[in-house]
Tab-separated table of C-alpha atoms (C1' of nucleotides) in Angstrom:
chain	number	residue	atom	x	y	z
Y	17	MET	CA	-228.534	-56.780	46.452
Y	18	PRO	CA	-226.417	-55.188	44.252
Y	19	ALA	CA	-223.100	-57.513	43.508
Y	20	SER	CA	-220.406	-56.522	45.150
Y	21	PRO	CA	-218.836	-53.761	42.146
Y	22	ALA	CA	-215.228	-54.726	41.361
Y	23	THR	CA	-212.503	-52.116	42.496
Y	24	ARG	CA	-212.336	-49.861	40.049
Y	25	THR	CA	-209.121	-47.253	39.372
Y	26	ILE	CA	-210.127	-44.389	39.550
Y	27	LEU	CA	-207.904	-40.743	38.761
Y	28	HIS	CA	-208.711	-36.961	39.391
Y	29	VAL	CA	-206.085	-34.762	38.089
Y	30	ASP	CA	-206.042	-31.378	38.735
Y	31	MET	CA	-203.749	-28.461	36.930
Y	32	ASP	CA	-201.427	-26.338	39.229
Y	33	ALA	CA	-202.639	-22.929	39.133
Y	34	PHE	CA	-204.456	-23.413	35.870
Y	35	TYR	CA	-205.443	-20.187	34.113
Y	36	VAL	CA	-201.847	-18.710	35.898
Y	37	SER	CA	-200.146	-21.380	34.128
Y	38	VAL	CA	-201.321	-20.382	30.527
Y	39	GLU	CA	-200.609	-16.930	31.282
Y	40	LEU	CA	-196.741	-18.152	32.322
Y	41	ARG	CA	-197.147	-19.492	28.161
Y	42	ARG	CA	-197.253	-16.297	26.952
Y	43	ARG	CA	-196.073	-14.363	30.015
Y	44	PRO	CA	-192.718	-16.272	30.715
Y	45	GLU	CA	-191.181	-13.276	31.529
Y	46	LEU	CA	-193.246	-13.971	34.920
Y	47	ARG	CA	-192.476	-16.629	35.997
Y	48	GLY	CA	-191.165	-16.792	39.716
Y	49	LYS	CA	-193.224	-14.333	40.317
Y	50	ALA	CA	-196.331	-13.869	42.274
Y	51	VAL	CA	-199.367	-13.801	39.882
Y	52	VAL	CA	-203.109	-13.124	40.149
Y	53	VAL	CA	-205.134	-13.830	37.857
Y	54	GLY	CA	-209.463	-12.458	38.391
Y	55	GLY	CA	-211.314	-9.765	38.465
Y	56	THR	CA	-209.367	-6.797	38.788
Y	57	GLY	CA	-211.860	-4.884	40.690
Y	58	PRO	CA	-212.428	-3.609	43.727
Y	59	ARG	CA	-215.647	-5.942	43.543
Y	60	GLY	CA	-213.605	-8.611	41.756
Y	61	VAL	CA	-211.950	-11.968	43.619
Y	62	VAL	CA	-208.771	-14.899	42.459
Y	63	ALA	CA	-209.502	-17.169	40.233
Y	64	ALA	CA	-206.123	-18.954	40.263
Y	65	ALA	CA	-202.821	-17.679	42.480
Y	66	SER	CA	-199.457	-18.842	41.343
Y	67	TYR	CA	-197.817	-20.474	43.879
Y	68	GLU	CA	-195.370	-17.389	45.474
Y	69	ALA	CA	-198.466	-15.075	45.348
Y	70	ARG	CA	-200.015	-18.584	47.628
Y	71	GLN	CA	-196.940	-17.735	50.025
Y	72	PHE	CA	-198.593	-14.401	50.854
Y	73	GLY	CA	-200.996	-15.593	51.903
Y	74	VAL	CA	-203.618	-15.416	48.463
Y	75	HIS	CA	-206.084	-18.264	47.230
Y	76	SER	CA	-209.140	-18.310	45.094
Y	77	ALA	CA	-211.816	-16.589	46.201
Y	78	LEU	CA	-210.365	-13.943	48.006
Y	79	PRO	CA	-211.658	-10.175	47.182
Y	80	SER	CA	-209.081	-8.872	44.714
Y	81	SER	CA	-208.200	-6.149	47.679
Y	82	VAL	CA	-207.878	-8.379	50.001
Y	83	ALA	CA	-204.454	-9.550	47.991
Y	84	ARG	CA	-204.112	-6.288	47.219
Y	85	ARG	CA	-203.186	-5.414	50.194
Y	86	ARG	CA	-201.388	-8.837	50.957
Y	87	CYS	CA	-198.874	-8.705	48.384
Y	88	PRO	CA	-198.559	-5.883	46.675
Y	89	HIS	CA	-195.921	-6.344	44.134
Y	90	ALA	CA	-198.467	-9.189	42.244
Y	91	ILE	CA	-199.474	-9.045	39.211
Y	92	PHE	CA	-202.666	-8.815	38.283
Y	93	LEU	CA	-204.735	-10.225	34.594
Y	94	PRO	CA	-207.853	-9.955	34.385
Y	95	GLY	CA	-208.659	-13.835	32.870
Y	96	ASP	CA	-209.034	-15.151	29.093
Y	97	HIS	CA	-212.006	-17.733	29.892
Y	98	ALA	CA	-212.092	-18.890	26.403
Y	99	LEU	CA	-208.431	-19.532	26.129
Y	100	TYR	CA	-209.220	-21.183	29.357
Y	101	GLY	CA	-210.999	-23.980	28.387
Y	102	GLN	CA	-209.479	-24.438	25.059
Y	103	VAL	CA	-206.503	-25.069	26.872
Y	104	SER	CA	-208.800	-27.339	28.913
Y	105	GLU	CA	-210.043	-28.919	26.012
Y	106	GLN	CA	-206.543	-29.695	24.764
Y	107	VAL	CA	-205.766	-32.058	28.818
Y	108	HIS	CA	-209.492	-33.302	28.213
Y	109	GLU	CA	-207.523	-34.823	24.040
Y	110	ILE	CA	-204.476	-36.170	26.022
Y	111	PHE	CA	-206.404	-37.934	28.615
Y	112	HIS	CA	-208.594	-39.139	26.190
Y	113	ARG	CA	-206.432	-42.038	24.727
Y	114	TYR	CA	-206.425	-43.237	27.640
Y	115	THR	CA	-209.975	-43.980	28.767
Y	116	PRO	CA	-213.156	-42.393	27.683
Y	117	LEU	CA	-214.815	-41.837	31.180
Y	118	VAL	CA	-214.187	-38.507	31.281
Y	119	GLU	CA	-215.827	-36.327	33.658
Y	120	GLY	CA	-214.671	-32.591	33.254
Y	121	LEU	CA	-215.831	-30.895	37.259
Y	122	ALA	CA	-214.251	-27.301	36.199
Y	123	LEU	CA	-211.875	-26.474	33.580
Y	124	ASP	CA	-209.218	-27.563	35.348
Y	125	GLU	CA	-209.711	-30.756	37.271
Y	126	ALA	CA	-211.903	-34.307	35.829
Y	127	PHE	CA	-211.875	-37.778	37.432
Y	128	LEU	CA	-211.263	-40.532	35.010
Y	129	ASP	CA	-212.310	-44.130	34.890
Y	130	VAL	CA	-209.236	-45.745	33.867
Y	131	THR	CA	-210.444	-49.613	35.608
Y	132	GLY	CA	-210.711	-51.077	32.047
Y	133	ALA	CA	-207.214	-49.088	30.803
Y	134	VAL	CA	-205.093	-50.890	33.058
Y	135	ARG	CA	-204.650	-53.887	31.318
Y	136	LEU	CA	-203.778	-51.950	28.223
Y	137	PHE	CA	-202.163	-49.104	29.516
Y	138	GLY	CA	-200.444	-50.661	32.759
Y	139	GLU	CA	-201.190	-50.141	36.510
Y	140	GLY	CA	-203.383	-46.523	38.142
Y	141	ALA	CA	-199.646	-45.091	38.730
Y	142	ALA	CA	-198.326	-46.113	35.948
Y	143	ILE	CA	-201.278	-44.627	33.463
Y	144	ALA	CA	-200.671	-40.820	35.822
Y	145	GLN	CA	-197.469	-40.544	35.987
Y	146	GLN	CA	-198.035	-41.044	31.663
Y	147	ILE	CA	-200.449	-38.558	32.198
Y	148	ARG	CA	-198.326	-35.823	33.933
Y	149	ASP	CA	-195.722	-36.281	30.999
Y	150	ASP	CA	-197.479	-35.973	28.194
Y	151	VAL	CA	-199.282	-32.931	29.720
Y	152	VAL	CA	-196.123	-31.149	30.624
Y	153	ALA	CA	-193.566	-32.487	26.698
Y	154	GLU	CA	-196.994	-31.036	24.991
Y	155	LEU	CA	-198.941	-28.747	26.649
Y	156	ASP	CA	-196.265	-26.808	28.889
Y	157	LEU	CA	-198.372	-27.513	32.408
Y	158	THR	CA	-198.391	-29.281	35.258
Y	159	CYS	CA	-201.120	-31.840	36.859
Y	160	SER	CA	-200.738	-33.810	40.592
Y	161	VAL	CA	-202.723	-36.622	39.982
Y	162	GLY	CA	-205.017	-39.143	42.715
Y	163	VAL	CA	-205.515	-42.622	42.650
Y	164	ALA	CA	-207.515	-44.281	44.792
Y	165	PRO	CA	-210.096	-47.150	44.331
Y	166	ASN	CA	-213.247	-44.578	44.281
Y	167	LYS	CA	-213.683	-40.318	43.432
Y	168	PHE	CA	-213.600	-39.343	46.616
Y	169	LEU	CA	-210.580	-40.915	47.988
Y	170	ALA	CA	-208.965	-39.840	43.887
Y	171	LYS	CA	-209.659	-36.378	45.070
Y	172	LEU	CA	-207.844	-35.886	48.554
Y	173	ALA	CA	-205.263	-37.563	47.547
Y	174	SER	CA	-204.781	-35.757	44.417
Y	175	VAL	CA	-204.342	-32.254	46.766
Y	176	GLU	CA	-201.673	-34.700	48.517
Y	177	ALA	CA	-199.696	-34.902	45.529
Y	178	LYS	CA	-199.883	-31.109	44.999
Y	179	PRO	CA	-197.465	-28.324	45.347
Y	180	ARG	CA	-197.510	-26.516	48.770
Y	181	ALA	CA	-196.347	-22.551	49.419
Y	182	LEU	CA	-195.045	-22.596	51.880
Y	183	PRO	CA	-194.298	-19.568	54.406
Y	184	ASP	CA	-190.043	-20.406	54.244
Y	185	GLY	CA	-190.399	-21.584	50.228
Y	186	ILE	CA	-192.170	-23.436	47.925
Y	187	ARG	CA	-192.055	-27.255	48.733
Y	188	PRO	CA	-192.530	-29.141	44.589
Y	189	GLY	CA	-195.523	-32.053	45.540
Y	190	ARG	CA	-194.793	-35.601	44.773
Y	191	GLY	CA	-196.726	-35.218	41.413
Y	192	VAL	CA	-198.673	-38.894	41.635
Y	193	VAL	CA	-200.228	-39.864	45.196
Y	194	GLU	CA	-201.738	-43.453	45.232
Y	195	VAL	CA	-204.299	-45.362	47.522
Y	196	ARG	CA	-204.559	-48.660	47.336
Y	197	PRO	CA	-206.565	-50.758	48.329
Y	198	GLY	CA	-207.084	-51.540	51.608
Y	199	HIS	CA	-205.229	-49.353	52.694
Y	200	GLU	CA	-207.787	-46.047	52.115
Y	201	LEU	CA	-209.037	-45.900	56.488
Y	202	GLU	CA	-204.673	-45.265	57.279
Y	203	PHE	CA	-204.640	-43.236	54.811
Y	204	LEU	CA	-208.571	-40.985	54.915
Y	205	HIS	CA	-208.742	-40.971	58.920
Y	206	PRO	CA	-206.353	-38.484	60.007
Y	207	LEU	CA	-207.443	-36.224	58.005
Y	208	PRO	CA	-209.295	-33.290	59.478
Y	209	VAL	CA	-213.133	-33.561	59.006
Y	210	LYS	CA	-213.274	-30.107	57.414
Y	211	ARG	CA	-210.952	-32.672	53.785
Y	212	LEU	CA	-214.311	-34.025	53.058
Y	213	TRP	CA	-215.935	-33.521	49.989
Y	214	GLY	CA	-219.120	-31.239	51.612
Y	215	VAL	CA	-217.955	-30.436	54.318
Y	216	GLY	CA	-217.961	-26.093	54.457
Y	217	PRO	CA	-217.741	-23.523	57.583
Y	218	VAL	CA	-221.258	-24.334	58.564
Y	219	THR	CA	-221.372	-28.505	58.506
Y	220	LEU	CA	-217.950	-28.059	59.833
Y	221	GLU	CA	-218.747	-26.063	62.855
Y	222	ARG	CA	-222.192	-27.699	63.249
Y	223	LEU	CA	-219.307	-31.458	63.502
Y	224	GLU	CA	-216.781	-29.364	65.947
Y	225	ARG	CA	-219.304	-29.672	68.127
Y	226	LEU	CA	-219.931	-32.894	68.088
Y	227	GLY	CA	-216.194	-33.159	68.937
Y	228	VAL	CA	-215.717	-34.890	65.613
Y	229	ARG	CA	-212.077	-33.626	64.734
Y	230	THR	CA	-210.532	-35.567	62.171
Y	231	VAL	CA	-212.152	-38.569	59.947
Y	232	ARG	CA	-212.033	-41.654	62.254
Y	233	ASP	CA	-213.892	-38.939	64.604
Y	234	LEU	CA	-217.108	-38.640	62.842
Y	235	ALA	CA	-216.421	-42.362	61.828
Y	236	GLN	CA	-216.982	-43.793	65.086
Y	237	LEU	CA	-219.930	-40.842	65.749
Y	238	GLY	CA	-223.085	-43.561	65.214
Y	239	GLU	CA	-224.865	-42.698	62.082
Y	240	PRO	CA	-228.354	-42.043	64.888
Y	241	THR	CA	-226.377	-38.987	65.521
Y	242	VAL	CA	-223.934	-37.554	62.554
Y	243	VAL	CA	-228.414	-37.366	61.043
Y	244	SER	CA	-229.912	-35.788	63.702
Y	245	ALA	CA	-226.939	-33.021	62.969
Y	246	LEU	CA	-226.905	-32.553	59.990
Y	247	GLY	CA	-230.376	-33.933	58.485
Y	248	ARG	CA	-230.980	-37.547	56.766
Y	249	SER	CA	-229.040	-37.118	52.836
Y	250	GLN	CA	-225.746	-35.350	54.354
Y	251	GLY	CA	-225.616	-37.213	57.350
Y	252	VAL	CA	-226.416	-40.275	55.707
Y	253	HIS	CA	-223.415	-39.450	53.215
Y	254	LEU	CA	-220.966	-37.738	54.984
Y	255	ILE	CA	-220.473	-41.157	57.269
Y	256	ALA	CA	-220.066	-43.202	53.968
Y	257	LEU	CA	-217.253	-41.012	52.993
Y	258	ALA	CA	-215.909	-41.313	56.739
Y	259	ASN	CA	-215.561	-45.189	55.692
Y	260	ALA	CA	-214.103	-44.494	52.632
Y	261	VAL	CA	-217.351	-46.064	51.026
Y	262	ASP	CA	-218.451	-43.273	47.354
Y	263	ASP	CA	-219.556	-45.606	44.616
Y	264	ARG	CA	-220.551	-42.525	42.534
Y	265	PRO	CA	-219.574	-43.117	39.060
Y	266	VAL	CA	-217.761	-41.554	37.149
Y	267	GLU	CA	-220.309	-39.657	34.703
Y	268	VAL	CA	-219.303	-38.485	31.711
Y	269	GLY	CA	-221.851	-36.265	29.594
Y	270	ARG	CA	-224.184	-34.230	32.210
Y	271	ASP	CA	-226.973	-32.666	31.788
Y	272	ALA	CA	-227.139	-29.642	32.879
Y	273	LYS	CA	-230.314	-28.925	34.900
Y	274	SER	CA	-230.928	-25.100	35.521
Y	275	ILE	CA	-228.951	-22.222	33.056
Y	276	GLY	CA	-228.881	-18.742	34.579
Y	277	HIS	CA	-227.202	-15.372	34.242
Y	278	GLU	CA	-226.075	-13.491	37.621
Y	279	GLU	CA	-223.541	-9.908	37.611
Y	280	THR	CA	-221.746	-7.759	40.405
Y	281	TYR	CA	-222.542	-4.495	39.733
Y	282	PRO	CA	-219.099	-1.874	39.622
Y	283	SER	CA	-221.953	0.188	42.573
Y	284	ASP	CA	-224.757	-0.204	43.558
Y	285	LEU	CA	-227.877	-0.323	41.290
Y	286	VAL	CA	-231.347	1.803	42.765
Y	287	ASP	CA	-234.039	2.917	41.116
Y	288	LEU	CA	-236.207	0.045	39.119
Y	289	GLU	CA	-235.961	1.532	35.627
Y	290	SER	CA	-231.969	0.559	35.268
Y	291	LEU	CA	-232.551	-3.055	37.075
Y	292	GLU	CA	-235.005	-3.593	34.669
Y	293	ARG	CA	-232.458	-2.821	32.093
Y	294	GLU	CA	-230.521	-4.827	33.636
Y	295	LEU	CA	-232.713	-7.792	33.789
Y	296	VAL	CA	-233.983	-7.115	29.962
Y	297	ARG	CA	-230.120	-7.606	29.278
Y	298	LEU	CA	-229.277	-10.935	31.526
Y	299	ALA	CA	-232.458	-12.687	30.405
Y	300	ASP	CA	-231.663	-12.264	26.720
Y	301	ALA	CA	-228.739	-13.190	27.701
Y	302	VAL	CA	-230.393	-16.821	29.318
Y	303	GLY	CA	-232.525	-17.275	26.599
Y	304	ALA	CA	-229.971	-16.970	23.333
Y	305	ARG	CA	-228.357	-19.871	26.214
Y	306	LEU	CA	-231.104	-22.022	26.641
Y	307	ARG	CA	-231.676	-21.513	22.559
Y	308	ARG	CA	-228.680	-23.038	22.083
Y	309	ASN	CA	-228.176	-25.760	24.443
Y	310	GLY	CA	-231.895	-27.180	23.103
Y	311	VAL	CA	-233.664	-26.889	25.900
Y	312	ALA	CA	-236.737	-24.253	27.800
Y	313	GLY	CA	-237.041	-23.872	31.485
Y	314	ARG	CA	-240.430	-23.922	33.083
Y	315	THR	CA	-239.289	-22.619	36.184
Y	316	ILE	CA	-237.679	-19.501	36.010
Y	317	THR	CA	-235.366	-17.237	39.140
Y	318	LEU	CA	-235.250	-14.300	39.824
Y	319	LYS	CA	-232.379	-13.421	41.646
Y	320	VAL	CA	-230.981	-9.764	44.290
Y	321	ARG	CA	-228.072	-9.386	46.414
Y	322	TYR	CA	-229.110	-6.034	48.246
Y	323	ALA	CA	-225.851	-3.089	49.367
Y	324	GLY	CA	-225.874	-4.889	52.339
Y	325	PHE	CA	-224.785	-8.177	51.439
Y	326	ARG	CA	-228.455	-9.753	51.881
Y	327	THR	CA	-229.826	-12.396	49.344
Y	328	VAL	CA	-232.821	-13.030	48.000
Y	329	THR	CA	-234.729	-14.904	44.927
Y	330	ARG	CA	-238.457	-15.240	43.384
Y	331	SER	CA	-239.111	-17.914	41.059
Y	332	VAL	CA	-241.989	-18.657	39.024
Y	333	THR	CA	-243.267	-21.652	37.779
Y	334	VAL	CA	-244.658	-21.484	34.039
Y	335	ASP	CA	-246.959	-23.425	32.542
Y	336	SER	CA	-245.874	-24.427	28.961
Y	337	ALA	CA	-241.303	-23.771	28.856
Y	338	ILE	CA	-239.617	-20.568	27.671
Y	339	ASP	CA	-235.949	-19.911	26.160
Y	340	THR	CA	-235.867	-16.495	24.967
Y	341	GLY	CA	-235.535	-13.361	26.847
Y	342	PRO	CA	-239.868	-11.833	26.461
Y	343	GLU	CA	-240.576	-14.550	27.690
Y	344	LEU	CA	-238.248	-14.557	30.608
Y	345	VAL	CA	-238.058	-10.756	30.969
Y	346	ALA	CA	-242.296	-10.982	31.320
Y	347	ALA	CA	-241.746	-14.097	33.606
Y	348	VAL	CA	-240.683	-12.148	36.971
Y	349	ARG	CA	-240.457	-9.347	35.676
Y	350	PRO	CA	-243.497	-9.122	38.680
Y	351	ALA	CA	-241.427	-10.123	41.770
Y	352	LEU	CA	-238.987	-7.758	40.585
Y	353	ARG	CA	-240.873	-4.594	41.177
Y	354	ALA	CA	-242.636	-6.481	44.655
Y	355	LEU	CA	-239.379	-6.001	45.698
Y	356	ASP	CA	-237.901	-3.014	47.964
Y	357	ILE	CA	-234.847	-1.937	45.916
Y	358	GLY	CA	-234.443	0.649	48.808
Y	359	PRO	CA	-231.461	-1.228	50.307
Y	360	GLY	CA	-229.858	-0.390	46.728
Y	361	VAL	CA	-228.538	-3.911	44.970
Y	362	ARG	CA	-225.628	-5.331	44.434
Y	363	LEU	CA	-226.457	-7.809	41.893
Y	364	LEU	CA	-228.901	-8.950	39.945
Y	365	GLY	CA	-229.305	-11.985	38.546
Y	366	ILE	CA	-231.665	-14.520	36.432
Y	367	SER	CA	-232.154	-18.896	35.571
Y	368	ALA	CA	-233.907	-20.917	34.405
Y	369	GLY	CA	-234.742	-24.919	36.190
Y	370	ASN	CA	-237.489	-27.415	35.314
Y	371	LEU	CA	-235.790	-28.254	31.908
Y	372	GLY	CA	-237.127	-30.144	29.165
Y	373	ALA	CA	-237.665	-30.022	25.314
Y	374	PRO	CA	-238.673	-26.144	24.252
Y	375	ASN	CA	-242.306	-26.334	23.095
Y	376	ARG	CA	-242.287	-25.597	19.944
Y	377	GLN	CA	-246.309	-26.891	19.409
Y	378	LEU	CA	-246.653	-25.224	15.534
Y	379	SER	CA	-250.339	-24.973	15.320
Y	380	LEU	CA	-251.658	-23.046	12.529
Y	381	LEU	CA	-252.173	-20.237	14.452
Y	382	ASP	CA	-248.855	-20.098	14.752
Y	383	ASP	CA	-248.166	-16.028	14.245
Y	384	VAL	CA	-245.411	-14.703	13.299
Y	385	GLU	CA	-244.231	-12.844	15.767
Y	386	SER	CA	-244.416	-15.466	18.035
Y	387	PRO	CA	-241.820	-15.235	20.520
Y	388	SER	CA	-239.796	-18.288	19.838
Y	389	ARG	CA	-239.733	-17.199	16.370
Y	390	ALA	CA	-238.095	-13.595	16.977
Y	391	ALA	CA	-235.928	-15.372	18.768
Y	392	GLY	CA	-234.385	-17.401	15.990
Y	393	ALA	CA	-233.802	-14.857	13.834
Y	394	ILE	CA	-232.186	-12.935	16.354
Y	395	ASP	CA	-229.991	-15.926	16.041
Y	396	GLU	CA	-229.716	-16.213	13.193
Y	397	ILE	CA	-227.746	-12.910	12.382
Y	398	ARG	CA	-225.881	-13.886	15.965
Y	399	ALA	CA	-224.054	-16.531	13.788
Y	400	ARG	CA	-223.469	-15.144	11.249
Y	401	PHE	CA	-222.417	-11.058	11.602
Y	402	GLY	CA	-221.459	-11.907	15.978
Y	403	THR	CA	-222.512	-11.030	19.309
Y	404	THR	CA	-223.179	-8.345	19.401
Y	405	ALA	CA	-224.518	-7.184	15.908
Y	406	ILE	CA	-228.266	-7.658	17.278
Y	407	GLY	CA	-229.565	-6.720	21.213
Y	408	PRO	CA	-232.401	-6.097	23.149
Y	409	ALA	CA	-232.997	-2.451	22.747
Y	410	SER	CA	-232.626	-1.650	26.219
Y	411	ALA	CA	-228.435	-2.326	25.659
Y	412	VAL	CA	-228.919	1.089	23.324
Y	413	GLY	CA	-227.381	3.996	24.730
Y	414	PRO	CA	-228.864	7.187	24.151
Y	415	SER	CA	-225.658	8.719	21.969
Y	416	GLY	CA	-228.024	5.300	19.979
Y	417	LEU	CA	-224.745	3.509	20.030
Y	418	ARG	CA	-224.942	-0.266	21.104
Y	419	ILE	CA	-223.160	-0.382	25.112
Y	420	ALA	CA	-221.145	-3.498	24.392
Y	421	ARG	CA	-222.528	-6.491	25.900
Y	422	LYS	CA	-219.656	-7.312	29.105
Y	423	GLY	CA	-218.735	-10.294	28.246
Y	424	GLY	CA	-216.286	-12.825	30.655
Y	425	GLN	CA	-216.307	-10.741	33.913
Y	426	GLN	CA	-216.117	-14.176	35.510
Y	427	TRP	CA	-214.464	-13.182	38.576
Y	428	GLY	CA	-216.080	-9.128	39.083
Y	429	PRO	CA	-216.728	-6.530	37.105
Y	430	ASP	CA	-213.853	-4.584	35.587
Y	431	ALA	CA	-211.500	-2.354	36.825
Y	432	PRO	CA	-212.752	1.361	35.668
Y	433	ALA	CA	-210.688	2.323	32.961
Y	434	GLU	CA	-206.656	3.386	33.778
Y	435	ARG	CA	-204.443	6.153	32.468
Y	436	ASP	CA	-201.713	4.433	32.604
Y	437	GLY	CA	-201.940	0.783	33.390
Y	438	PRO	CA	-200.049	-1.432	34.706
Y	439	VAL	CA	-197.160	-2.270	33.875
L	27	DT	C1'	-266.710	-34.234	59.367
L	28	DC	C1'	-261.920	-34.470	61.090
L	29	DA	C1'	-257.488	-36.482	61.277
L	30	DC	C1'	-254.231	-37.932	59.509
L	31	DC	C1'	-250.859	-39.799	55.692
L	32	DA	C1'	-248.006	-40.116	51.737
L	33	DG	C1'	-245.939	-37.914	48.141
L	34	DT	C1'	-245.930	-34.642	44.244
L	35	DG	C1'	-244.033	-29.751	43.448
L	36	DG	C1'	-243.413	-25.482	43.962
L	37	DA	C1'	-241.660	-21.187	46.768
L	38	DG	C1'	-237.882	-19.505	49.486
L	39	DG	C1'	-233.626	-19.620	51.763
L	40	DG	C1'	-229.209	-22.252	52.407
L	41	DT	C1'	-224.368	-25.039	52.208
L	42	DT	C1'	-220.777	-25.895	49.263
L	43	DC	C1'	-217.955	-26.460	45.666
L	44	DG	C1'	-214.589	-24.843	41.880
K	26	DA	C1'	-212.059	-6.151	55.959
K	27	DT	C1'	-214.783	-7.645	52.312
K	28	DC	C1'	-217.265	-10.839	49.919
K	29	DA	C1'	-218.052	-13.531	41.795
K	30	DC	C1'	-219.435	-16.389	39.286
K	31	DG	C1'	-222.654	-20.954	37.921
K	32	DA	C1'	-224.540	-24.555	39.791
K	33	DA	C1'	-225.880	-29.303	41.991
K	34	DC	C1'	-228.256	-30.114	45.709
K	35	DC	C1'	-230.488	-30.154	50.372
K	36	DC	C1'	-233.973	-28.306	54.129
K	37	DT	C1'	-238.871	-26.932	55.007
K	38	DC	C1'	-243.229	-25.000	54.847
K	39	DC	C1'	-246.697	-25.380	52.777
K	40	DA	C1'	-250.719	-26.509	49.760
K	41	DC	C1'	-252.850	-30.279	47.442
K	42	DT	C1'	-254.325	-34.741	45.582
K	43	DG	C1'	-255.922	-39.060	47.117
DNA sequence: TCACCAGTGGAGGGTTCG
DNA sequence: ATCACGAACCCTCCACTG
């Protein structure tokens, strides 16, 4: 038996309406209004909503079309992922003043293990407050912080710390909420079970069938019951969480296990030709990212979402790891051709998993036309002349003009160009 | 020759998260 | 009334190995 670990102090920092708040810094005239960042096209979704917009039932992942209906006066902004990334780095720079143990979960969220920082900077809650003050003073952004003996409770606590949009107004958050050691269960047990990390709609349904509504209900259920309903892994995990047990460490630099790209099209693709052209484009982008990260994949997965929303994947495992567009295409093209695309395709994706070191065997026979050599040359051209300087021939339109690579399409296809742009 | 077992890894699908 | 993208992890089934 491992020695029981000393009590830790974990922070979960969550920026408030992050993307919107960043936009408001350069659009101060929009403060106090309903503002939505996300996909603007008919197939887009909401990435972030101001609290004013949330009062109308707008929230992240909501289809933009529904959001427009619920909140017609909202101002929709397309989003600037690169900028949010930069700001996120600035936020992390502040975190690192207090501890090197920072685990980024998303651009707007991180865990900090400040156990070793307490002697220097004071109690967890004091550090949390200090971080909030730094972020406001230096970046003009607000965040909410949960403090607890483990990650999962810290995350729940940060939710409690957040502002809330209520029908009759916006209630400011407490900013910092701490769950002190010894008080875990009194905080945790009254919460609805769907708040547990890993309980989504499907698991919730299964638990409700067992009569579970609160975390306490789950904790009082025997492990065998939960395991038989949810499976070994998830069952054991959830029972532990329901008892406030979570030994997962704050992990600083986790290596990616897969790298992929997928895209939803403004209108469904119905012919194999366009699908193969798109496959080349997507594979090219994945290849570039693999090489930039110095990794290559052995298992290549093709993803197709049909017009009716049914999604299928086809994966192929190759003998030696690959990292170039043409190799990726070659791996999954047979699978694509074997699919019935009759229903029309709304999304196409490709990803590389089973990642490892690229297989660069420099044999005497290494030919100058090897895919990796050509890819290396392409990477160099892109580094010098920009990412649009060179691309697959199939991305060149009939006019000979290069079709712009649609970057930053994080939240769905763009809206068709309008004559009269929104205000 | 058959039945069974444990382990591994691939394929395909599904759930969850932000 | 409609549905993004990127990623992690899990389950089940199956083939193969010893």
